[in-house]
C-alpha cells in the first residue's frame, strides 16, 4: 500500500466480486482513477471463482466423471489459483486501477481506511461501491462453535481428505449440491433439515423427483429434524436431534452447515458512512442500487436478494448506466431470473411454480413429463441419464409460459432458452413447434409441450 501515488480516487470499490470488478475495469478503461479494496489475496475475483460457483461445479464435474476426491480437489485448486491470477492481472493491467489488499472500514461517507497488519492507508472516493458479498451463517447450536469437524461450504471444498460420513445441515440449494457431490465421491451422506421436505421453494412433485435422484445416489434424509447438540466422541461428531416427539442421534466425521448466508458487512462501519441497512442486515438500496448516501452504491449479495453472480453482473450494468449512461436502467427491468441447482442431473427453474401460479389466480395449464418417457429426447438416453422430469406452467388464456422446472441433462442450458422465450413473449406453442437440432436436449420441448393438463 505504500506505493500508492495518491489517496483520492474517482471510484472506490470495496470487494473484488463480479459486480465490483466489472465496474472497476469499465471505469478504469475510461481513464477514471479506481481503487479496488480486497481483504484477502486469496479472494481476487470474489466468491464465485474462489470458493463458490467455479470450485463447486468443478468438484461436481469430477464427482460425476469418477475422478477420485483427492485428485479432484487438486485439479480444482489449480483451476481457482489460475483464475485468481487472471482476475488480478485483468485489473492490475489497467494503468488507472489500483488494487489494495486489506480490510476496508468507513471513516466518513467519502473516506475509507484500509488496514493490512500494522499498515494503514486512508483513501477517499467521489463514488464508492460496496461489493463485499455474503458469508455462511453458523447456527447457535451447542458444540458447533468449538468443533473442528464443523465446516461451511467455503472450507469444505478445500478439504483434502474425503469424510467417510458427512452430515449436511440444510435442505436448500447449497446443502443439496454438496450432498449430491459428496455422495458421488463416496461419502455416506445424511441431510438433516427442519422442514418436512427438501427444496421448499419448489413444487411438491419437483422436490420429490429431486429427492429420489439423491436417494438413488445414496443420500439419506432426516426431515422435520431439529439438531440440538454436537458432542465430540472417539467415533466422531455425535449430532443429537429432535424429530417431532422423538429423538435421534447420528455420528459423522464431518458436518456441513448449509443454513444460509448473510450480507458481509461486519467491520465496514457503515454507520460512520451514514449507510442504512435492512432488518436482515443487507445494505439498503433503491431501484438504481444507490444507498442512503447518493454517491454510495451496493452491488451483489451484500444488498440482499438473489445471491447469484449473474445478478451481480447485472447490478454492474445498472450502476454503470448511472455513472456513464442515461441512468434509466433499474432493478425494475429484471424479469424472469433463472437459477440452477447442480445436483446430478441438474435442476433449473425460472418463473412461477404451479403452486404460486394457482395462488395468484391464473388459469393454469401444466405440461409435464418424466425424462425417461420423453421419446423425442434421445440425448438423455445416449448419456445414460434419464432421471428427472420437465414441467412447464402455462397461462391457459394467453399460452404464455409462466414458469418451468427442468430436472434433466443440460437443464442449466435449456433454462436460458426458456427464460429468453418468457422475456420476449414467445408462447408455449412457439416453443413446442420450434425446429431443434438432433440429437439434443432442446427437442424435448417438442414433446413435453404437446400435452398438458389443467
Coordinates of C-alpha atoms in Angstrom, one line a residue:
X1 CA 0.0 0.0 0.0
X2 CA 3.0 2.3 0.5
X3 CA 3.4 2.5 -3.3
X4 CA 0.0 4.3 -3.9
X5 CA 0.7 7.6 -5.6
X6 CA -2.4 9.4 -4.5
X7 CA -5.1 8.6 -2.0
X8 CA -8.0 10.2 -3.8
X9 CA -9.9 8.2 -6.5
X10 CA -12.8 8.8 -8.8
X11 CA -14.2 5.4 -7.8
X12 CA -13.5 3.2 -4.7
X13 CA -14.7 -0.4 -4.9
X14 CA -14.9 -2.4 -1.7
X15 CA -14.7 -6.1 -2.6
X16 CA -13.4 -7.9 -5.7
X17 CA -16.7 -9.7 -6.6
X18 CA -18.3 -9.9 -10.1
X19 CA -20.2 -6.6 -10.0
X20 CA -17.4 -4.5 -8.4
X21 CA -14.6 -5.8 -10.6
X22 CA -16.7 -5.3 -13.8
X23 CA -17.3 -1.7 -12.8
X24 CA -13.7 -1.1 -11.8
X25 CA -12.5 -2.4 -15.2
X26 CA -15.0 -0.4 -17.2
X27 CA -14.3 2.8 -15.4
X28 CA -10.6 2.3 -15.4
X29 CA -10.6 1.8 -19.2
X30 CA -12.4 5.2 -19.4
X31 CA -9.4 6.7 -17.6
X32 CA -11.0 7.1 -14.2
X33 CA -8.8 6.6 -11.2
X34 CA -10.1 3.5 -9.4
X35 CA -9.2 1.7 -6.2
X36 CA -10.3 -1.9 -5.6
X37 CA -10.0 -3.0 -2.0
X38 CA -10.0 -6.7 -1.2
X39 CA -9.3 -8.1 2.2
X40 CA -7.5 -11.3 1.0
X41 CA -5.2 -12.0 -1.9
X42 CA -6.9 -15.4 -1.9
X43 CA -10.2 -13.8 -2.9
X44 CA -9.2 -11.8 -6.0
X45 CA -12.1 -12.2 -8.3
X46 CA -14.6 -12.7 -5.5
X47 CA -16.6 -15.6 -4.2
X48 CA -17.5 -17.3 -7.5
X49 CA -14.1 -18.2 -8.8
X50 CA -12.5 -18.9 -5.4
X51 CA -15.0 -20.5 -3.0
X52 CA -18.3 -20.5 -4.9
X53 CA -19.6 -21.3 -8.4
X54 CA -16.4 -22.4 -10.0
X55 CA -14.8 -24.7 -7.4
X56 CA -18.1 -26.4 -6.5
X57 CA -19.0 -27.0 -10.1
X58 CA -15.5 -28.3 -10.8
X59 CA -15.8 -30.8 -8.0
X60 CA -19.3 -31.8 -9.1
X61 CA -18.0 -32.5 -12.6
X62 CA -15.1 -34.6 -11.2
X63 CA -17.5 -36.4 -8.9
X64 CA -19.8 -37.2 -11.9
X65 CA -16.9 -38.4 -14.1
X66 CA -15.4 -40.7 -11.5
X67 CA -12.3 -38.7 -10.6
X68 CA -11.0 -39.5 -7.1
X69 CA -11.7 -36.9 -4.4
X70 CA -8.1 -36.0 -3.7
X71 CA -7.3 -35.6 -7.4
X72 CA -10.4 -33.6 -7.9
X73 CA -9.5 -31.2 -5.1
X74 CA -6.0 -30.8 -6.5
X75 CA -7.3 -30.0 -10.0
X76 CA -9.9 -27.6 -8.6
X77 CA -7.3 -25.8 -6.5
X78 CA -5.1 -25.4 -9.6
X79 CA -8.1 -24.0 -11.5
X80 CA -9.1 -21.5 -8.9
X81 CA -5.4 -20.4 -8.5
X82 CA -5.2 -19.8 -12.2
X83 CA -8.5 -17.8 -12.3
X84 CA -7.5 -15.8 -9.3
X85 CA -4.3 -14.7 -11.1
X86 CA -6.3 -13.8 -14.3
X87 CA -8.7 -11.7 -12.2
X88 CA -5.9 -9.8 -10.6
X89 CA -4.0 -9.2 -13.8
X90 CA -7.1 -8.1 -15.6
X91 CA -7.4 -5.1 -13.2
X92 CA -3.7 -4.6 -12.5
X93 CA -3.0 -4.2 -16.2
X94 CA -5.2 -1.1 -16.3
X95 CA -2.9 1.8 -15.5
X96 CA -5.6 3.8 -13.7
X97 CA -6.7 0.9 -11.4
X98 CA -5.0 0.2 -8.1
X99 CA -5.7 -3.0 -6.1
X100 CA -5.3 -2.6 -2.4
X101 CA -5.2 -5.7 -0.3
X102 CA -6.5 -5.1 3.2
X103 CA -9.7 -4.7 5.3
X104 CA -11.9 -1.7 4.5
X105 CA -13.8 0.4 7.0
X106 CA -15.5 3.7 6.6
X107 CA -14.3 6.8 8.3
X108 CA -16.9 9.1 6.9
X109 CA -19.2 9.0 3.9
X110 CA -16.4 9.6 1.4
X111 CA -13.4 8.2 3.3
X112 CA -12.3 4.6 3.7
X113 CA -9.5 3.2 5.9
X114 CA -7.6 0.2 4.5
X115 CA -5.7 -1.9 7.1
X116 CA -3.2 -4.7 6.5
X117 CA -1.4 -5.8 9.6
X118 CA 0.2 -2.7 11.0
X119 CA -0.2 -0.7 7.8
X120 CA -3.0 1.8 7.5
X121 CA -4.0 3.8 4.4
X122 CA -6.8 6.3 4.1
X123 CA -8.4 6.8 0.7
X124 CA -11.3 9.0 -0.5
X125 CA -13.6 8.5 -3.4
X126 CA -16.1 10.5 -5.3
X127 CA -18.2 7.4 -5.8
X128 CA -18.0 4.2 -3.6
X129 CA -19.2 0.7 -4.4
X130 CA -19.9 -1.7 -1.6
X131 CA -19.4 -5.2 -3.0
X132 CA -18.4 -7.4 0.0
X133 CA -20.8 -10.3 -0.8
X134 CA -22.2 -12.7 1.8
X135 CA -20.9 -15.2 4.2
X136 CA -22.2 -18.5 5.7
X137 CA -24.3 -18.4 8.8
X138 CA -23.3 -20.7 11.7
X139 CA -26.3 -21.7 13.9
X140 CA -26.0 -21.3 17.6
X141 CA -26.2 -25.0 18.4
X142 CA -24.2 -26.1 21.5
X143 CA -20.9 -27.7 20.5
X144 CA -20.7 -26.2 17.0
X145 CA -18.5 -23.2 17.6
X146 CA -15.7 -25.2 19.2
X147 CA -15.7 -28.3 16.9
X148 CA -13.1 -28.8 14.2
X149 CA -15.5 -31.2 12.4
X150 CA -18.0 -28.4 11.6
X151 CA -17.5 -26.8 8.2
X152 CA -19.0 -24.2 6.0
X153 CA -19.1 -24.7 2.2
X154 CA -16.1 -22.4 1.9
X155 CA -13.7 -24.6 3.8
X156 CA -15.2 -28.0 3.0
X157 CA -14.4 -27.6 -0.7
X158 CA -10.7 -27.3 0.1
X159 CA -10.5 -30.3 2.4
X160 CA -8.1 -32.9 1.0
X161 CA -9.5 -35.9 2.9
X162 CA -12.9 -37.2 1.9
X163 CA -15.1 -37.6 5.0
X164 CA -16.4 -41.2 5.2
X165 CA -19.6 -39.9 6.9
X166 CA -20.9 -36.4 6.2
X167 CA -23.9 -34.7 7.8
X168 CA -25.4 -31.8 5.8
X169 CA -27.5 -29.4 7.8
X170 CA -29.9 -27.8 5.4
X171 CA -32.0 -29.0 2.5
X172 CA -31.7 -25.9 0.4
X173 CA -29.5 -25.3 -2.7
X174 CA -26.1 -25.3 -1.1
X175 CA -26.8 -28.3 1.1
X176 CA -28.3 -30.4 -1.7
X177 CA -25.5 -29.7 -4.2
X178 CA -22.9 -30.7 -1.6
X179 CA -24.9 -33.8 -0.6
X180 CA -25.1 -34.9 -4.3
X181 CA -21.4 -34.2 -4.8
X182 CA -20.0 -36.0 -1.7
X183 CA -22.3 -39.0 -2.2
X184 CA -20.9 -39.4 -5.7
X185 CA -17.3 -39.1 -4.3
X186 CA -18.2 -42.0 -1.9
X187 CA -19.2 -40.4 1.4
X188 CA -22.1 -41.7 3.4
X189 CA -24.3 -38.5 3.4
X190 CA -27.2 -37.7 5.7
X191 CA -29.2 -34.5 5.1
X192 CA -30.9 -33.1 8.2
X193 CA -33.5 -30.3 7.8
X194 CA -36.2 -28.7 10.0
X195 CA -38.6 -28.6 7.0
X196 CA -40.8 -31.6 6.2
X197 CA -39.2 -31.8 2.8
X198 CA -36.2 -30.5 0.9
X199 CA -36.3 -27.6 -1.6
X200 CA -39.2 -25.8 -0.1
X201 CA -39.5 -23.3 -2.9
X202 CA -40.2 -26.0 -5.5
X203 CA -43.5 -27.7 -6.3
X204 CA -44.0 -31.0 -4.4
X205 CA -43.6 -33.2 -7.4
X206 CA -40.4 -31.5 -8.5
X207 CA -38.9 -31.7 -5.0
X208 CA -39.9 -35.3 -4.7
X209 CA -38.2 -36.1 -8.0
X210 CA -35.0 -34.3 -6.8
X211 CA -35.2 -36.2 -3.5
X212 CA -35.5 -39.5 -5.4
X213 CA -32.5 -38.7 -7.6
X214 CA -30.4 -38.1 -4.4
X215 CA -31.8 -41.2 -2.7
X216 CA -30.7 -43.2 -5.7
X217 CA -27.2 -41.8 -5.2
X218 CA -27.2 -43.0 -1.6
X219 CA -28.2 -39.8 0.3
X220 CA -30.2 -40.4 3.4
X221 CA -32.7 -37.8 4.7
X222 CA -33.8 -36.9 8.2
X223 CA -36.5 -34.3 7.7
X224 CA -38.5 -32.3 10.2
X225 CA -35.5 -32.6 12.5
X226 CA -34.0 -30.0 14.8
X227 CA -30.4 -30.6 15.7
X228 CA -29.9 -29.8 19.4
X229 CA -26.3 -30.6 20.2
X230 CA -22.9 -31.7 18.9
X231 CA -20.7 -33.8 21.1
X232 CA -17.1 -35.0 20.3
X233 CA -16.6 -38.7 20.7
X234 CA -13.9 -41.2 19.8
X235 CA -16.1 -42.3 16.9
X236 CA -16.6 -38.8 15.6
X237 CA -19.0 -35.9 16.0
X238 CA -22.3 -37.0 17.6
X239 CA -25.3 -35.0 16.5
X240 CA -28.4 -35.2 18.7
X241 CA -31.7 -34.1 17.1
X242 CA -35.4 -33.9 17.8
X243 CA -37.9 -35.2 15.2
X244 CA -41.4 -34.5 16.4
X245 CA -41.9 -36.2 19.7
X246 CA -38.9 -38.5 19.1
X247 CA -35.2 -38.1 19.3
X248 CA -32.3 -39.4 17.4
X249 CA -28.5 -39.5 17.0
X250 CA -26.1 -39.8 14.2
X251 CA -22.3 -40.0 14.4
X252 CA -20.3 -38.5 11.5
X253 CA -16.7 -37.5 10.6
X254 CA -17.7 -34.0 9.3
X255 CA -20.6 -31.6 9.4
X256 CA -21.5 -29.2 6.7
X257 CA -23.6 -26.2 7.8
X258 CA -25.7 -25.0 4.9
X259 CA -28.1 -22.9 6.9
X260 CA -28.0 -19.8 4.6
X261 CA -25.8 -16.8 4.1
X262 CA -25.8 -13.3 5.5
X263 CA -24.6 -10.0 4.0
X264 CA -20.9 -9.5 4.8
X265 CA -20.9 -6.1 6.4
X266 CA -19.2 -6.7 9.8
X267 CA -16.3 -4.3 10.3
X268 CA -17.3 -1.9 7.5
X269 CA -18.6 0.7 10.0
X270 CA -21.5 1.6 7.7
X271 CA -22.9 3.8 10.5
X272 CA -20.0 6.2 10.0
X273 CA -20.8 6.4 6.3
X274 CA -24.5 7.0 7.0
X275 CA -25.4 3.9 5.0
X276 CA -28.7 2.3 6.1
X277 CA -29.2 -1.4 6.3
X278 CA -32.4 -3.6 6.3
X279 CA -33.7 -5.6 9.2
X280 CA -31.9 -8.6 7.8
X281 CA -28.5 -6.8 7.7
X282 CA -28.4 -6.1 4.0
X283 CA -27.3 -2.7 2.6
X284 CA -30.5 -0.9 1.7
X285 CA -30.7 0.3 -1.9
X286 CA -33.2 1.8 -4.3
X287 CA -34.0 0.6 -7.8
X288 CA -30.8 2.1 -9.1
X289 CA -28.7 0.4 -6.3
X290 CA -28.0 3.7 -4.5
X291 CA -27.8 3.5 -0.8
X292 CA -29.0 6.2 1.6
X293 CA -25.9 8.1 0.5
X294 CA -26.4 9.1 -3.2
X295 CA -22.7 8.6 -4.1
X296 CA -22.5 5.1 -2.5
X297 CA -23.9 2.1 -4.3
X298 CA -24.2 -1.6 -3.3
X299 CA -24.0 -4.5 -5.7
X300 CA -24.1 -8.2 -5.4
X301 CA -25.0 -10.3 -2.4
X302 CA -24.4 -7.6 0.2
X303 CA -27.6 -5.8 -0.8
X304 CA -29.8 -8.9 -0.3
X305 CA -32.0 -10.6 -2.8
X306 CA -31.0 -13.4 -5.1
X307 CA -27.4 -14.4 -4.4
X308 CA -26.2 -15.2 -8.0
X309 CA -23.1 -14.0 -9.7
X310 CA -25.0 -13.1 -12.8
X311 CA -27.3 -10.8 -10.8
X312 CA -24.2 -9.1 -9.5
X313 CA -23.1 -8.7 -13.1
X314 CA -26.4 -7.1 -14.0
X315 CA -26.0 -4.9 -10.9
X316 CA -22.8 -3.5 -12.5
X317 CA -24.7 -2.6 -15.7
X318 CA -27.3 -0.6 -13.6
X319 CA -24.6 1.3 -11.8
X320 CA -22.5 1.9 -14.9
X321 CA -25.6 3.4 -16.5
X322 CA -25.9 5.7 -13.5
X323 CA -22.2 6.7 -13.8
X324 CA -21.7 6.9 -17.6
X325 CA -25.1 6.5 -19.3
X326 CA -28.6 7.9 -19.2
X327 CA -29.4 6.5 -15.8
X328 CA -32.6 4.8 -17.0
X329 CA -31.7 1.2 -16.1
X330 CA -33.0 -0.2 -12.8
X331 CA -33.8 -3.4 -11.0
X332 CA -37.4 -3.0 -12.1
X333 CA -36.2 -4.0 -15.6
X334 CA -35.4 -7.5 -14.3
X335 CA -37.9 -10.2 -15.1
X336 CA -37.6 -14.0 -15.0
X337 CA -34.3 -14.7 -13.4
X338 CA -33.4 -18.4 -13.7
X339 CA -31.4 -20.5 -11.4
X340 CA -29.8 -23.9 -11.4
X341 CA -29.2 -26.4 -8.6
X342 CA -26.3 -28.6 -9.7
X343 CA -27.2 -32.0 -8.4
X344 CA -26.9 -34.8 -10.9
X345 CA -28.8 -34.3 -13.2
X346 CA -29.2 -30.5 -12.6
X347 CA -32.5 -28.9 -11.6
X348 CA -33.1 -25.5 -13.2
X349 CA -36.1 -23.3 -12.7
X350 CA -37.5 -19.9 -13.8
X351 CA -40.7 -18.0 -13.1
X352 CA -43.7 -19.2 -11.1
X353 CA -44.2 -22.7 -9.7
X354 CA -47.6 -24.3 -10.3
X355 CA -48.5 -23.6 -6.7
X356 CA -47.6 -19.9 -7.0
X357 CA -49.5 -19.5 -10.3
X358 CA -52.7 -21.0 -9.0
X359 CA -52.4 -19.0 -5.8
X360 CA -52.1 -15.8 -7.9
X361 CA -55.3 -16.7 -9.7
X362 CA -54.0 -17.8 -13.1
X363 CA -56.0 -20.3 -15.2
X364 CA -53.2 -22.8 -15.5
X365 CA -52.2 -25.5 -17.9
X366 CA -49.3 -27.8 -16.9
X367 CA -47.2 -29.6 -19.4
X368 CA -45.1 -32.3 -17.6
X369 CA -43.3 -35.5 -18.4
X370 CA -40.7 -37.7 -16.9
X371 CA -37.4 -37.6 -18.8
X372 CA -37.4 -41.4 -19.2
X373 CA -40.7 -41.2 -21.0
X374 CA -39.7 -38.4 -23.5
X375 CA -39.2 -40.3 -26.8
X376 CA -38.0 -37.1 -28.5
X377 CA -35.0 -36.7 -26.2
X378 CA -32.5 -39.4 -27.2
X379 CA -29.7 -37.2 -25.8
X380 CA -30.6 -38.3 -22.3
X381 CA -30.5 -42.0 -23.3
X382 CA -27.2 -41.5 -25.2
X383 CA -25.7 -40.1 -22.0
X384 CA -27.3 -42.8 -19.8
X385 CA -29.0 -40.2 -17.6
X386 CA -32.8 -40.5 -17.9
X387 CA -33.7 -39.5 -14.4
X388 CA -35.8 -36.4 -13.7
X389 CA -38.7 -34.5 -15.3
X390 CA -39.6 -31.4 -17.3
X391 CA -42.5 -29.2 -16.2
X392 CA -44.0 -26.1 -17.8
X393 CA -46.6 -23.8 -16.2
X394 CA -48.6 -22.1 -18.9
X395 CA -51.3 -19.4 -18.8
X396 CA -54.3 -21.1 -20.3
X397 CA -55.8 -17.9 -21.6
X398 CA -52.7 -16.5 -23.4
X399 CA -50.4 -19.5 -23.9
X400 CA -47.6 -17.5 -22.2
X401 CA -45.1 -19.6 -20.2
X402 CA -45.4 -18.6 -16.6
X403 CA -42.6 -20.8 -15.3
X404 CA -40.6 -24.0 -15.9
X405 CA -38.8 -26.6 -13.8
X406 CA -36.3 -28.8 -15.6
X407 CA -34.7 -31.6 -13.8
X408 CA -32.7 -33.2 -16.6
X409 CA -29.5 -33.5 -18.6
X410 CA -28.5 -30.0 -19.9
X411 CA -31.1 -28.2 -17.7
X412 CA -28.6 -25.5 -16.9
X413 CA -28.5 -24.6 -20.6
X414 CA -32.1 -25.3 -21.5
X415 CA -33.5 -22.9 -18.8
X416 CA -31.8 -20.0 -20.5
X417 CA -33.7 -20.6 -23.7
X418 CA -37.0 -20.9 -21.8
X419 CA -36.1 -17.6 -19.9
X420 CA -35.4 -15.8 -23.2
X421 CA -38.8 -17.0 -24.6
X422 CA -40.6 -15.8 -21.5
X423 CA -38.9 -12.4 -21.6
X424 CA -39.9 -11.9 -25.3
X425 CA -43.4 -13.2 -25.2
X426 CA -42.7 -16.4 -27.1
X427 CA -45.7 -18.7 -26.5
X428 CA -45.7 -22.3 -25.3
X429 CA -46.9 -23.3 -28.8
X430 CA -44.0 -21.4 -30.4
X431 CA -41.5 -23.3 -28.2
X432 CA -43.3 -26.6 -28.8
X433 CA -43.1 -26.1 -32.6
X434 CA -39.5 -25.0 -32.8
X435 CA -37.1 -26.8 -35.1
X436 CA -34.2 -28.0 -32.9
X437 CA -31.0 -29.9 -33.7
X438 CA -30.9 -33.7 -33.2
X439 CA -30.0 -35.3 -31.0
X440 CA -30.3 -32.6 -28.5
X441 CA -32.0 -32.0 -25.2
X442 CA -33.8 -29.0 -26.6
X443 CA -36.0 -31.1 -28.8
X444 CA -37.7 -32.5 -25.7
X445 CA -39.8 -29.3 -25.8
X446 CA -41.5 -30.6 -28.9
X447 CA -42.9 -33.5 -27.0
X448 CA -43.3 -32.1 -23.4
X449 CA -45.3 -29.1 -24.6
X450 CA -47.5 -31.1 -26.9
X451 CA -49.7 -32.4 -24.0
X452 CA -50.9 -30.5 -21.0
X453 CA -53.4 -30.8 -18.1
X454 CA -55.4 -28.1 -16.3

